[in-house]
């Protein structure tokens, strides 16, 4: 706390991980003696930079850019870029820290990083978005590369922004280096299923958790928050698994559609019209818009928070429990507060933390890197099969680790322990660096 003042999100993430891995440290004193803990909470490198750009009225604007390269012990730094006005060093550090263990848990050769800017894309023209992305990459490019650091999208960074960022990197470096960015368009080096992967993966993870209790998603009501990339494909896959998603949200409030969210209408509002969520009710007049609130007050069997950190607190968790929730799979990063997680676990609700439940996105990014390196293209069906197998692997690693350390059914302990063990063994092997 004294070393990282004014970084509450980073402190929250570190506390959660270190608290839950106590049984691992007891079983492996060499991790403590080898100074793993002191090193693992300190990023290998933090980059902060000025991003000056000109808006449509000719006015100069200045934003702040970040890239926190947390760990490259398992592979090149890997993690998304977030453009949102709330972005600061604490948020990027918490996301980078989480990413290290998530990436380890996928079993692939990728390190952990995160980056972004306090730039707000809402209400900006396409030309302004392009100029901002070009200005951002004009500085960041020197720290990236397919063997060094490979960014991807996150909040506010979707297909359009990735295109502009990649284009600027290619121009400055004079290299068409496909493997330096993931989430690219499928026509120019992107992988099938990357766009869908995080949302699909969270639903696969929920299905795996339910399967342990002989249950499934079939016939269940689902609450989803957010209405961006993760939320849309979580809704899509929930339908394919026989469930009915009934909510979606953005920072203005949420919609509830008891007949089931009309995915076509939601995509029209959010991806084409780039409107606020209440516009959905113009397409579906029977649906309700609830301003300024979150969807956790709607009675459901399954909850998939897919918007942002700390969007589901302890009172929200009690509301979900009272409404009969059986499983929570985090599509977003750290959406549930520590009080909410404890409430779910006390009530016996299956709880899949983001580090495990949303790992499908970065795992598919690693598949994109493999395809770029070998100049191959795998089909949608093949890639989705791989994603499903990876999510089963992530689930089983977390489940087995929790059991091994005497916390059967606790996916927080399981995911943190399995990810940490892999990183810690690699750090010990590679010496004091
Ligand atoms: P998008 O930008 O596509 O969508 C974000 C959604 O969350 C929007 O509906 C947005 O609403 C809402 N949201 C963002 N900030 C807030 C806030 N402060 N309060 C309320 N709602 C908010 O992002 P993604 O779908 O890509 O990301 C969602 C979450 O999933 C994030 O936590 C991200 O880190 C995580 N994640 C994403 C991965 C990916 O592959 N994309 C991979 C792994 C995790 P509004 O427009 O009103 O801001």
Tab-separated table of C-alpha atoms and ligand atoms in Angstrom:
chain	number	residue	atom	x	y	z
A	1	UNK	CA	0.000	0.000	0.000
A	2	UNK	CA	2.780	2.465	0.861
A	3	UNK	CA	4.690	1.469	-2.283
A	4	UNK	CA	1.662	2.005	-4.547
A	5	UNK	CA	-0.416	4.816	-3.019
A	6	UNK	CA	-3.529	5.996	-4.882
A	7	UNK	CA	-3.825	2.678	-6.727
A	8	UNK	CA	-6.940	1.085	-5.152
A	9	UNK	CA	-7.793	-1.234	-8.072
A	10	UNK	CA	-4.213	-2.541	-8.225
A	11	UNK	CA	-4.162	-3.078	-4.457
A	12	UNK	CA	-7.526	-4.891	-4.659
A	13	UNK	CA	-6.271	-7.261	-7.380
A	14	UNK	CA	-2.973	-8.001	-5.586
A	15	UNK	CA	-4.729	-8.591	-2.274
A	16	UNK	CA	-7.186	-10.995	-3.882
A	17	UNK	CA	-4.432	-13.062	-5.521
A	18	UNK	CA	-1.962	-13.128	-2.622
A	19	UNK	CA	-4.670	-13.938	-0.073
A	20	UNK	CA	-5.921	-16.898	-2.098
A	21	UNK	CA	-2.529	-18.480	-2.829
A	22	UNK	CA	-1.529	-18.967	0.831
A	23	UNK	CA	-1.873	-22.789	0.504
A	24	UNK	CA	0.468	-22.747	-2.533
A	25	UNK	CA	3.105	-20.828	-0.588
A	26	UNK	CA	2.825	-23.252	2.345
A	27	UNK	CA	3.389	-26.181	-0.024
A	28	UNK	CA	6.253	-24.487	-1.940
A	29	UNK	CA	8.535	-22.590	0.483
A	30	UNK	CA	10.999	-22.127	-2.403
A	31	UNK	CA	8.592	-19.545	-3.903
A	32	UNK	CA	8.894	-17.405	-0.770
A	33	UNK	CA	12.656	-17.973	-0.393
A	34	UNK	CA	13.189	-17.248	-4.101
A	35	UNK	CA	11.660	-13.768	-3.804
A	36	UNK	CA	8.803	-14.533	-6.159
A	37	UNK	CA	6.256	-12.390	-4.286
A	38	UNK	CA	8.424	-9.260	-4.199
A	39	UNK	CA	9.065	-9.532	-7.933
A	40	UNK	CA	5.630	-10.612	-9.121
A	41	UNK	CA	3.873	-7.467	-7.846
A	42	UNK	CA	6.333	-5.156	-9.626
A	43	UNK	CA	5.821	-4.712	-13.396
A	44	UNK	CA	8.927	-5.426	-15.486
A	45	UNK	CA	8.361	-2.083	-17.245
A	46	UNK	CA	5.786	0.763	-17.166
A	47	UNK	CA	5.460	3.215	-20.025
A	48	UNK	CA	3.456	6.467	-19.810
A	49	UNK	CA	3.353	8.933	-22.653
A	50	UNK	CA	1.742	12.037	-24.134
A	51	UNK	CA	-0.792	11.591	-26.949
A	52	UNK	CA	-1.392	14.937	-28.714
A	53	UNK	CA	-3.982	15.014	-31.520
A	54	UNK	CA	-6.203	17.509	-33.354
A	55	UNK	CA	-10.010	17.290	-33.096
A	56	UNK	CA	-12.454	18.083	-35.929
A	57	UNK	CA	-12.683	21.738	-34.921
A	58	UNK	CA	-8.905	22.131	-35.222
A	59	UNK	CA	-8.314	22.204	-31.469
A	60	UNK	CA	-5.299	20.462	-29.949
A	61	UNK	CA	-6.156	17.729	-27.460
A	62	UNK	CA	-3.791	15.865	-25.145
A	63	UNK	CA	-4.457	12.450	-23.621
A	64	UNK	CA	-2.265	10.137	-21.589
A	65	UNK	CA	-1.130	6.777	-22.946
A	66	UNK	CA	-0.085	3.731	-20.883
A	67	UNK	CA	1.511	0.343	-21.410
A	68	UNK	CA	2.365	-1.748	-18.365
A	69	UNK	CA	4.533	-4.718	-19.362
A	70	UNK	CA	4.064	-6.916	-16.329
A	71	UNK	CA	5.729	-10.232	-17.050
A	72	UNK	CA	7.413	-11.859	-20.033
A	73	UNK	CA	8.553	-14.987	-18.201
A	74	UNK	CA	6.194	-17.266	-20.198
A	75	UNK	CA	6.249	-15.439	-23.547
A	76	UNK	CA	5.934	-12.009	-25.182
A	77	UNK	CA	3.900	-9.447	-23.218
A	78	UNK	CA	0.232	-9.918	-24.134
A	79	UNK	CA	-2.893	-7.997	-23.146
A	80	UNK	CA	-5.417	-5.513	-24.479
A	81	UNK	CA	-5.608	-1.746	-24.893
A	82	UNK	CA	-8.469	0.129	-23.208
A	83	UNK	CA	-9.727	3.578	-24.311
A	84	UNK	CA	-12.018	4.962	-21.605
A	85	UNK	CA	-12.013	8.234	-19.617
A	86	UNK	CA	-11.627	6.282	-16.342
A	87	UNK	CA	-8.261	4.815	-17.402
A	88	UNK	CA	-5.371	5.560	-15.042
A	89	UNK	CA	-2.203	3.805	-13.891
A	90	UNK	CA	-3.990	1.882	-11.123
A	91	UNK	CA	-6.526	0.380	-13.542
A	92	UNK	CA	-3.912	-0.562	-16.133
A	93	UNK	CA	-1.691	-2.127	-13.443
A	94	UNK	CA	-4.557	-4.179	-12.001
A	95	UNK	CA	-5.484	-5.408	-15.470
A	96	UNK	CA	-1.852	-6.236	-16.315
A	97	UNK	CA	-1.378	-8.103	-13.035
A	98	UNK	CA	-4.523	-10.200	-13.603
A	99	UNK	CA	-3.453	-10.857	-17.175
A	100	UNK	CA	-0.227	-12.566	-16.066
A	101	UNK	CA	-2.106	-15.334	-14.213
A	102	UNK	CA	-4.931	-15.585	-16.746
A	103	UNK	CA	-2.471	-16.078	-19.578
A	104	UNK	CA	-0.561	-18.678	-17.568
A	105	UNK	CA	-3.809	-20.527	-16.886
A	106	UNK	CA	-4.486	-20.938	-20.631
A	107	UNK	CA	-1.354	-23.110	-20.819
A	108	UNK	CA	0.021	-21.057	-23.720
A	109	UNK	CA	3.338	-19.210	-24.140
A	110	UNK	CA	2.213	-15.654	-23.457
A	111	UNK	CA	3.299	-13.114	-20.841
A	112	UNK	CA	1.077	-10.426	-19.296
A	113	UNK	CA	0.563	-6.716	-20.065
A	114	UNK	CA	-2.152	-4.092	-20.429
A	115	UNK	CA	-2.361	-0.592	-21.845
A	116	UNK	CA	-4.639	2.134	-23.043
A	117	UNK	CA	-5.556	5.765	-22.671
A	118	UNK	CA	-7.987	8.086	-20.899
A	119	UNK	CA	-9.318	9.033	-24.349
A	120	UNK	CA	-13.146	8.823	-24.577
A	121	UNK	CA	-14.265	7.505	-27.979
A	122	UNK	CA	-17.969	8.260	-27.300
A	123	UNK	CA	-19.259	10.986	-29.621
A	124	UNK	CA	-16.002	11.234	-31.583
A	125	UNK	CA	-16.114	11.153	-35.392
A	126	UNK	CA	-14.464	8.381	-37.346
A	127	UNK	CA	-11.728	10.803	-38.464
A	128	UNK	CA	-11.030	11.800	-34.845
A	129	UNK	CA	-10.792	8.151	-33.797
A	130	UNK	CA	-8.299	7.537	-36.607
A	131	UNK	CA	-6.148	10.555	-35.722
A	132	UNK	CA	-6.117	9.565	-32.069
A	133	UNK	CA	-5.141	5.960	-32.868
A	134	UNK	CA	-2.343	7.192	-35.143
A	135	UNK	CA	-1.026	9.566	-32.475
A	136	UNK	CA	-1.180	6.808	-29.834
A	137	UNK	CA	0.701	4.306	-32.002
A	138	UNK	CA	3.300	6.917	-33.048
A	139	UNK	CA	4.744	6.538	-29.564
A	140	UNK	CA	3.777	3.004	-28.564
A	141	UNK	CA	5.165	1.278	-31.699
A	142	UNK	CA	8.743	1.334	-30.376
A	143	UNK	CA	7.756	-0.907	-27.470
A	144	UNK	CA	5.849	-3.520	-29.526
A	145	UNK	CA	6.658	-6.441	-31.805
A	146	UNK	CA	5.606	-10.038	-32.350
A	147	UNK	CA	8.395	-11.323	-30.078
A	148	UNK	CA	8.205	-8.404	-27.630
A	149	UNK	CA	4.695	-7.194	-26.871
A	150	UNK	CA	1.442	-8.027	-28.669
A	151	UNK	CA	-1.604	-5.862	-27.799
A	152	UNK	CA	-5.285	-6.562	-28.537
A	153	UNK	CA	-8.626	-4.800	-27.965
A	154	UNK	CA	-10.507	-4.122	-24.732
A	155	UNK	CA	-13.114	-1.529	-23.691
A	156	UNK	CA	-13.357	1.136	-26.409
A	157	UNK	CA	-10.923	-0.679	-28.712
A	158	UNK	CA	-12.730	-2.829	-31.259
A	159	UNK	CA	-12.269	-3.773	-34.918
A	160	UNK	CA	-12.198	-0.152	-36.132
A	161	UNK	CA	-9.535	1.011	-33.646
A	162	UNK	CA	-7.392	-2.118	-34.135
A	163	UNK	CA	-7.396	-1.420	-37.883
A	164	UNK	CA	-6.137	2.150	-37.431
A	165	UNK	CA	-3.558	1.135	-34.817
A	166	UNK	CA	-2.196	-1.708	-36.939
A	167	UNK	CA	-2.127	0.510	-40.050
A	168	UNK	CA	-0.030	3.134	-38.290
A	169	UNK	CA	2.417	0.512	-36.934
A	170	UNK	CA	2.835	-0.904	-40.450
A	171	UNK	CA	3.479	2.551	-41.898
A	172	UNK	CA	6.014	3.644	-39.283
A	173	UNK	CA	7.968	0.389	-39.211
A	174	UNK	CA	7.626	-0.539	-42.906
A	175	UNK	CA	6.802	-4.084	-41.774
A	176	UNK	CA	3.613	-6.062	-42.285
A	177	UNK	CA	4.171	-7.892	-39.036
A	178	UNK	CA	0.861	-9.732	-38.586
A	179	UNK	CA	1.745	-11.206	-35.216
A	180	UNK	CA	2.278	-7.839	-33.489
A	181	UNK	CA	-1.465	-7.291	-32.829
A	182	UNK	CA	-4.368	-9.671	-32.309
A	183	UNK	CA	-8.041	-9.106	-33.009
A	184	UNK	CA	-7.255	-8.055	-36.599
A	185	UNK	CA	-9.909	-8.266	-39.327
A	186	UNK	CA	-10.162	-11.802	-40.720
A	187	UNK	CA	-9.405	-10.429	-44.200
A	188	UNK	CA	-5.964	-9.135	-43.125
A	189	UNK	CA	-4.446	-11.631	-40.720
A	190	UNK	CA	-7.115	-11.960	-38.047
A	191	UNK	CA	-8.270	-15.326	-36.747
A	192	UNK	CA	-11.748	-16.792	-36.974
A	193	UNK	CA	-13.591	-16.734	-33.626
A	194	UNK	CA	-11.311	-14.093	-32.013
A	195	UNK	CA	-14.149	-11.542	-32.033
A	196	UNK	CA	-16.553	-14.010	-30.439
A	197	UNK	CA	-14.027	-15.723	-28.164
A	198	UNK	CA	-14.366	-13.930	-24.816
A	199	UNK	CA	-18.175	-13.995	-24.728
A	200	UNK	CA	-18.384	-17.539	-26.092
A	201	UNK	CA	-15.680	-18.658	-23.680
A	202	UNK	CA	-17.493	-17.240	-20.633
A	203	UNK	CA	-20.602	-19.227	-21.573
A	204	UNK	CA	-18.548	-22.400	-22.145
A	205	UNK	CA	-17.021	-21.846	-18.707
A	206	UNK	CA	-20.479	-21.464	-17.096
A	207	UNK	CA	-21.536	-24.711	-18.774
A	208	UNK	CA	-18.459	-26.510	-17.393
A	209	UNK	CA	-19.167	-25.281	-13.845
A	210	UNK	CA	-22.827	-26.297	-14.063
A	211	UNK	CA	-21.779	-29.683	-15.440
A	212	UNK	CA	-19.913	-30.467	-12.203
A	213	UNK	CA	-23.313	-30.363	-10.461
A	214	UNK	CA	-25.060	-32.330	-13.217
A	215	UNK	CA	-26.764	-29.138	-14.393
A	216	UNK	CA	-26.622	-27.189	-17.684
A	217	UNK	CA	-27.577	-23.878	-19.295
A	218	UNK	CA	-30.537	-25.400	-21.103
A	219	UNK	CA	-33.756	-23.585	-20.206
A	220	UNK	CA	-32.046	-21.057	-17.885
A	221	UNK	CA	-32.669	-17.287	-17.649
A	222	UNK	CA	-29.472	-15.271	-17.912
A	223	UNK	CA	-28.608	-11.691	-16.881
A	224	UNK	CA	-25.803	-10.125	-18.922
A	225	UNK	CA	-24.369	-6.656	-18.242
A	226	UNK	CA	-22.678	-4.486	-20.848
A	227	UNK	CA	-23.528	-4.362	-24.534
A	228	UNK	CA	-20.072	-4.424	-26.089
A	229	UNK	CA	-17.968	-7.193	-27.576
A	230	UNK	CA	-18.050	-9.588	-24.612
A	231	UNK	CA	-21.744	-9.062	-23.778
A	232	UNK	CA	-22.991	-9.486	-27.355
A	233	UNK	CA	-21.220	-12.807	-27.942
A	234	UNK	CA	-22.127	-14.087	-24.460
A	235	UNK	CA	-25.782	-13.465	-25.375
A	236	UNK	CA	-25.263	-15.157	-28.751
A	237	UNK	CA	-23.724	-18.310	-27.248
A	238	UNK	CA	-26.211	-18.450	-24.343
A	239	UNK	CA	-29.003	-18.768	-26.919
A	240	UNK	CA	-27.084	-21.512	-28.733
A	241	UNK	CA	-26.867	-23.431	-25.440
A	242	UNK	CA	-30.638	-23.274	-24.931
A	243	UNK	CA	-30.703	-20.400	-22.398
A	244	UNK	CA	-32.627	-17.103	-22.565
A	245	UNK	CA	-30.618	-13.918	-21.921
A	246	UNK	CA	-33.000	-11.223	-20.677
A	247	UNK	CA	-30.815	-8.169	-19.922
A	248	UNK	CA	-28.073	-5.950	-21.381
A	249	UNK	CA	-26.721	-2.593	-20.174
A	250	UNK	CA	-24.353	0.317	-20.651
A	251	UNK	CA	-23.215	3.115	-18.363
A	252	UNK	CA	-26.643	4.810	-18.661
A	253	UNK	CA	-28.717	1.878	-17.301
A	254	UNK	CA	-30.091	-1.486	-18.381
A	255	UNK	CA	-32.816	-3.047	-20.500
A	256	UNK	CA	-34.886	-6.077	-19.574
A	257	UNK	CA	-36.654	-8.051	-22.273
A	258	UNK	CA	-38.515	-11.005	-20.755
A	259	UNK	CA	-39.071	-12.548	-24.178
A	260	UNK	CA	-35.269	-12.739	-24.584
A	261	UNK	CA	-32.876	-10.065	-25.866
A	262	UNK	CA	-33.266	-9.550	-29.628
A	263	UNK	CA	-29.623	-9.784	-30.646
A	264	UNK	CA	-30.229	-8.172	-34.065
A	265	UNK	CA	-31.842	-5.136	-32.437
A	266	UNK	CA	-29.077	-4.857	-29.813
A	267	UNK	CA	-26.346	-4.985	-32.457
A	268	UNK	CA	-28.156	-2.388	-34.568
A	269	UNK	CA	-28.290	-0.013	-31.576
A	270	UNK	CA	-24.744	-0.567	-30.302
A	271	UNK	CA	-22.615	-1.526	-33.307
A	272	UNK	CA	-24.268	0.322	-36.186
A	273	UNK	CA	-26.122	3.314	-34.711
A	274	UNK	CA	-23.614	3.591	-31.779
A	275	UNK	CA	-26.558	4.703	-29.592
A	276	UNK	CA	-27.264	4.495	-25.860
A	277	UNK	CA	-29.004	1.338	-24.668
A	278	UNK	CA	-32.486	2.880	-24.212
A	279	UNK	CA	-32.742	3.034	-28.038
A	280	UNK	CA	-33.362	-0.754	-27.883
A	281	UNK	CA	-36.925	-0.106	-26.687
A	282	UNK	CA	-37.731	1.590	-30.013
A	283	UNK	CA	-37.135	-1.823	-31.659
A	284	UNK	CA	-38.820	-3.854	-28.877
A	285	UNK	CA	-41.623	-1.745	-27.335
A	286	UNK	CA	-42.469	-4.370	-24.679
A	287	UNK	CA	-38.889	-4.189	-23.267
A	288	UNK	CA	-38.180	-1.846	-20.342
A	289	UNK	CA	-35.291	0.564	-19.864
A	290	UNK	CA	-34.245	1.199	-16.258
A	291	UNK	CA	-32.088	4.320	-16.041
A	292	UNK	CA	-29.038	4.533	-13.799
A	293	UNK	CA	-29.338	0.989	-12.419
A	294	UNK	CA	-27.639	-2.384	-12.952
A	295	UNK	CA	-29.351	-5.581	-14.092
A	296	UNK	CA	-28.650	-7.644	-10.972
A	297	UNK	CA	-32.102	-6.928	-9.484
A	298	UNK	CA	-33.722	-9.081	-12.217
A	299	UNK	CA	-34.369	-12.689	-11.029
A	300	UNK	CA	-32.223	-15.086	-13.109
A	301	UNK	CA	-30.492	-18.472	-12.898
A	302	UNK	CA	-27.160	-17.341	-14.344
A	303	UNK	CA	-25.318	-13.973	-14.255
A	304	UNK	CA	-22.600	-12.915	-16.700
A	305	UNK	CA	-21.148	-9.502	-15.777
A	306	UNK	CA	-19.489	-8.298	-18.996
A	307	UNK	CA	-19.055	-4.504	-18.645
A	308	UNK	CA	-16.314	-3.313	-16.283
A	309	UNK	CA	-14.569	-3.648	-12.903
A	310	UNK	CA	-16.531	-3.393	-9.633
A	311	UNK	CA	-19.926	-3.313	-11.362
A	312	UNK	CA	-21.453	-5.963	-9.059
A	313	UNK	CA	-21.228	-5.211	-5.341
A	314	UNK	CA	-22.371	-7.057	-2.228
A	315	UNK	CA	-25.989	-5.748	-2.251
A	316	UNK	CA	-26.174	-6.725	-5.952
A	317	UNK	CA	-24.923	-10.218	-5.036
A	318	UNK	CA	-27.617	-10.531	-2.340
A	319	UNK	CA	-30.251	-9.452	-4.882
A	320	UNK	CA	-29.051	-12.113	-7.330
A	321	UNK	CA	-29.001	-14.781	-4.590
A	322	UNK	CA	-32.536	-13.815	-3.512
A	323	UNK	CA	-33.565	-14.122	-7.175
A	324	UNK	CA	-32.280	-17.713	-7.310
A	325	UNK	CA	-28.935	-17.345	-9.132
A	326	UNK	CA	-26.989	-20.636	-9.423
A	327	UNK	CA	-23.847	-19.594	-11.295
A	328	UNK	CA	-21.866	-16.428	-12.037
A	329	UNK	CA	-19.281	-16.397	-14.848
A	330	UNK	CA	-17.286	-13.166	-15.074
A	331	UNK	CA	-16.929	-11.979	-18.684
A	332	UNK	CA	-15.385	-8.682	-17.559
A	333	UNK	CA	-12.209	-8.265	-15.501
A	334	UNK	CA	-12.855	-8.062	-11.726
A	335	UNK	CA	-16.541	-7.025	-12.108
A	336	UNK	CA	-17.475	-8.446	-8.689
A	337	UNK	CA	-16.260	-6.667	-5.558
A	338	UNK	CA	-14.601	-8.798	-2.847
A	339	UNK	CA	-17.820	-8.541	-0.764
A	340	UNK	CA	-19.882	-9.856	-3.686
A	341	UNK	CA	-17.510	-12.787	-4.279
A	342	UNK	CA	-17.660	-13.735	-0.590
A	343	UNK	CA	-21.482	-13.537	-0.625
A	344	UNK	CA	-21.717	-15.851	-3.654
A	345	UNK	CA	-19.326	-18.353	-2.137
A	346	UNK	CA	-21.116	-18.352	1.243
A	347	UNK	CA	-24.424	-19.007	-0.543
A	348	UNK	CA	-22.954	-21.943	-2.523
A	349	UNK	CA	-23.338	-20.157	-5.887
A	350	UNK	CA	-20.880	-21.428	-8.511
A	351	UNK	CA	-18.499	-18.504	-9.082
A	352	UNK	CA	-16.106	-18.352	-12.066
A	353	UNK	CA	-13.645	-15.429	-11.707
A	354	UNK	CA	-12.724	-13.442	-14.821
A	355	UNK	CA	-9.191	-14.757	-14.785
A	356	UNK	CA	-10.622	-18.159	-15.738
A	357	UNK	CA	-14.049	-17.424	-17.232
A	358	UNK	CA	-12.921	-14.711	-19.685
A	359	UNK	CA	-9.622	-16.360	-20.680
A	360	UNK	CA	-11.104	-17.473	-24.016
A	361	UNK	CA	-10.287	-14.118	-25.631
A	362	UNK	CA	-6.579	-14.136	-24.943
A	363	UNK	CA	-6.360	-17.886	-25.597
A	364	UNK	CA	-7.802	-17.331	-29.085
A	365	UNK	CA	-5.383	-14.429	-29.528
A	366	UNK	CA	-2.586	-16.939	-28.951
A	367	UNK	CA	-4.164	-19.094	-31.675
A	368	UNK	CA	-4.118	-16.011	-33.937
A	369	UNK	CA	-0.398	-15.577	-33.213
A	370	UNK	CA	0.219	-19.239	-34.104
A	371	UNK	CA	-1.639	-18.874	-37.399
A	372	UNK	CA	0.252	-15.656	-38.238
A	373	UNK	CA	3.621	-17.275	-37.472
A	374	UNK	CA	2.903	-20.313	-39.642
A	375	UNK	CA	0.895	-18.423	-42.313
A	376	UNK	CA	-2.095	-20.687	-41.824
A	377	UNK	CA	-5.833	-20.038	-41.557
A	378	UNK	CA	-8.022	-22.315	-39.526
A	379	UNK	CA	-11.789	-22.573	-40.146
A	380	UNK	CA	-14.429	-21.127	-37.829
A	381	UNK	CA	-15.621	-24.579	-36.761
A	382	UNK	CA	-12.088	-25.805	-36.046
A	383	UNK	CA	-11.211	-22.640	-34.096
A	384	UNK	CA	-14.400	-22.843	-32.033
A	385	UNK	CA	-13.645	-26.480	-31.186
A	386	UNK	CA	-10.173	-25.389	-30.034
A	387	UNK	CA	-11.705	-22.594	-27.925
A	388	UNK	CA	-14.139	-24.997	-26.288
A	389	UNK	CA	-11.313	-27.432	-25.502
A	390	UNK	CA	-9.203	-24.594	-24.042
A	391	UNK	CA	-12.089	-23.448	-21.805
A	392	UNK	CA	-12.550	-27.004	-20.578
A	393	UNK	CA	-8.805	-27.109	-19.861
A	394	UNK	CA	-8.937	-23.788	-17.968
A	395	UNK	CA	-11.919	-25.018	-15.960
A	396	UNK	CA	-10.310	-28.354	-15.151
A	397	UNK	CA	-6.942	-26.777	-14.167
A	398	UNK	CA	-8.712	-24.387	-11.781
A	399	UNK	CA	-10.962	-27.140	-10.411
A	400	UNK	CA	-8.058	-29.567	-9.850
A	401	UNK	CA	-5.802	-26.940	-8.252
A	402	UNK	CA	-8.566	-25.945	-5.807
A	403	UNK	CA	-9.063	-29.596	-4.894
A	404	UNK	CA	-5.318	-30.191	-4.506
A	405	UNK	CA	-5.085	-27.334	-2.003
A	406	UNK	CA	-8.168	-28.397	-0.017
A	407	UNK	CA	-10.639	-25.831	-1.436
A	408	UNK	CA	-12.742	-27.976	-3.758
A	409	UNK	CA	-15.287	-25.926	-5.725
A	410	UNK	CA	-13.506	-22.595	-5.060
A	411	UNK	CA	-12.547	-21.382	-8.537
A	412	UNK	CA	-10.900	-18.225	-7.149
A	413	UNK	CA	-8.341	-20.250	-5.199
A	414	UNK	CA	-8.088	-22.711	-8.101
A	415	UNK	CA	-7.490	-20.170	-10.886
A	416	UNK	CA	-5.046	-18.075	-8.876
A	417	UNK	CA	-3.107	-21.118	-7.654
A	418	UNK	CA	-2.798	-22.812	-11.038
A	419	UNK	CA	-1.753	-19.569	-12.787
A	420	UNK	CA	0.651	-18.537	-10.027
A	421	UNK	CA	2.351	-21.956	-9.842
A	422	UNK	CA	3.203	-21.887	-13.534
A	423	UNK	CA	4.597	-18.342	-13.421
A	424	UNK	CA	6.523	-18.952	-10.185
A	425	UNK	CA	8.208	-22.136	-11.452
A	426	UNK	CA	9.314	-20.317	-14.627
A	427	UNK	CA	10.656	-17.364	-12.599
A	428	UNK	CA	12.683	-19.651	-10.353
A	429	UNK	CA	14.114	-21.480	-13.369
A	430	UNK	CA	15.131	-18.247	-15.121
A	431	UNK	CA	16.980	-16.763	-12.135
A	432	UNK	CA	16.964	-13.334	-10.528
A	433	UNK	CA	16.020	-11.047	-13.427
B	1	LIG	P1	-16.605	-2.854	-25.086
B	1	LIG	O1	-16.023	-1.496	-25.156
B	1	LIG	O2	-16.943	-3.574	-26.329
B	1	LIG	O3	-17.928	-2.818	-24.173
B	1	LIG	C1	-17.887	-2.355	-22.855
B	1	LIG	C2	-19.298	-2.315	-22.307
B	1	LIG	O4	-19.239	-2.067	-20.909
B	1	LIG	C3	-20.137	-1.209	-22.904
B	1	LIG	O5	-21.472	-1.604	-22.933
B	1	LIG	C4	-19.916	-0.061	-21.907
B	1	LIG	O6	-20.963	0.887	-21.865
B	1	LIG	C5	-19.863	-0.814	-20.607
B	1	LIG	N1	-19.059	-0.064	-19.647
B	1	LIG	C6	-17.762	0.299	-19.772
B	1	LIG	N2	-17.366	1.027	-18.726
B	1	LIG	C7	-18.444	1.127	-17.931
B	1	LIG	C8	-18.670	1.754	-16.695
B	1	LIG	N3	-17.695	2.433	-16.061
B	1	LIG	N4	-19.908	1.634	-16.136
B	1	LIG	C9	-20.891	0.935	-16.765
B	1	LIG	N5	-20.730	0.324	-17.957
B	1	LIG	C10	-19.525	0.427	-18.520
B	1	LIG	O7	-15.583	-3.721	-24.189
B	1	LIG	P2	-15.431	-5.306	-24.075
B	1	LIG	O8	-16.753	-5.958	-24.242
B	1	LIG	O9	-14.294	-5.719	-24.919
B	1	LIG	O10	-14.948	-5.447	-22.554
B	1	LIG	C11	-15.860	-5.653	-21.461
B	1	LIG	C12	-15.103	-6.255	-20.283
B	1	LIG	O11	-14.547	-7.525	-20.659
B	1	LIG	C13	-13.933	-5.431	-19.747
B	1	LIG	O12	-13.817	-5.627	-18.347
B	1	LIG	C14	-12.734	-6.086	-20.425
B	1	LIG	O13	-11.531	-5.862	-19.718
B	1	LIG	C15	-13.153	-7.535	-20.382
B	1	LIG	N6	-12.467	-8.414	-21.320
B	1	LIG	C16	-12.552	-8.205	-22.669
B	1	LIG	C17	-11.918	-9.062	-23.541
B	1	LIG	C18	-12.077	-8.946	-25.015
B	1	LIG	O14	-11.639	-9.873	-25.723
B	1	LIG	N7	-12.689	-7.903	-25.548
B	1	LIG	C19	-11.071	-10.166	-23.044
B	1	LIG	C20	-11.124	-10.369	-21.618
B	1	LIG	C21	-11.778	-9.490	-20.805
B	1	LIG	P3	-20.663	2.425	-22.301
B	1	LIG	O15	-20.575	2.399	-23.774
B	1	LIG	O16	-21.838	3.196	-21.776
B	1	LIG	O17	-19.373	2.822	-21.630
